[in-house]
């Protein structure tokens, strides 16, 4: 068997080493050695941070890798990235690829899937790409606004310093300390009052029970009263009063005649006047009416 010369053997080893190095680098970059992924193209306006072998995720799961990035000089300077997607994943129409980065600077492509009802994107077609604003991007967008706010912040800080230098603030803080001390004492007094009430609460409850018992007894006594008999007596008394009032209003009887007959009143009044005159005369001249004699009556 004819042996190869040393030069040929060295050449074959070098070629084999180059092949191993090439496929090793592709493997380390995350690319499959004999890729069967479906290739799609994504157009970007800016691919800052994106490079070949950057991973592609869909819903947080790795589904592919960036295979190539080409600057399209003929089409307004757009950048076209060739991506390889697992053939098991069907890309719905309306999907888009967003370049995202984390705080560590790692860049990836997040595939935002569209609605499958609109159909699917065929391998070799183009998908819309864009940049996703992460935390750093949002912070960068806020820089102009922050710059506009800086003069206002300086004015606010100056006003705050002036306000803090006012002696009234110190007095107010001193008053706040005094109010806090007063509140502490009040809280202590309330605690003592609560403790006293708690100690007296059993006796108060017993007194309340006694009042309730007396109330129940009074209620029972009221319920035991013969209301019907009492009402009958009251009705009888009212009827008697009505009868007496009717008798007084009529011309029957002495009281009725006295109230209704003026002549009887006049006669009674005259009689009283004569009786009064008689009593006066009797007091003034008693001898006219009464005679006493030790030796008997003398005949005139």
Tab-separated table of N, CA, C and O in Angstrom, residues 293 296-300:
chain	number	residue	atom	x	y	z
A	293	UNK	N	-133.254	86.957	136.076
A	293	UNK	CA	-133.601	87.526	137.411
A	293	UNK	C	-133.395	86.465	138.466
A	293	UNK	O	-133.798	85.307	138.291
A	296	UNK	N	-136.860	85.952	140.207
A	296	UNK	CA	-138.012	85.668	139.359
A	296	UNK	C	-138.309	86.816	138.444
A	296	UNK	O	-137.771	87.908	138.577
A	297	UNK	N	-139.148	86.583	137.538
A	297	UNK	CA	-139.481	87.596	136.527
A	297	UNK	C	-140.454	88.593	137.104
A	297	UNK	O	-141.410	88.250	137.765
A	298	UNK	N	-140.138	89.832	136.791
A	298	UNK	CA	-141.050	90.904	137.164
A	298	UNK	C	-142.009	91.197	136.076
A	298	UNK	O	-141.585	91.337	134.933
A	299	UNK	N	-143.214	91.307	136.433
A	299	UNK	CA	-144.200	91.648	135.422
A	299	UNK	C	-144.233	93.129	135.205
A	299	UNK	O	-144.278	93.932	136.125
A	300	UNK	N	-144.197	93.505	133.961
A	300	UNK	CA	-144.276	94.929	133.635
A	300	UNK	C	-145.693	95.334	133.474
A	300	UNK	O	-146.481	94.617	132.924
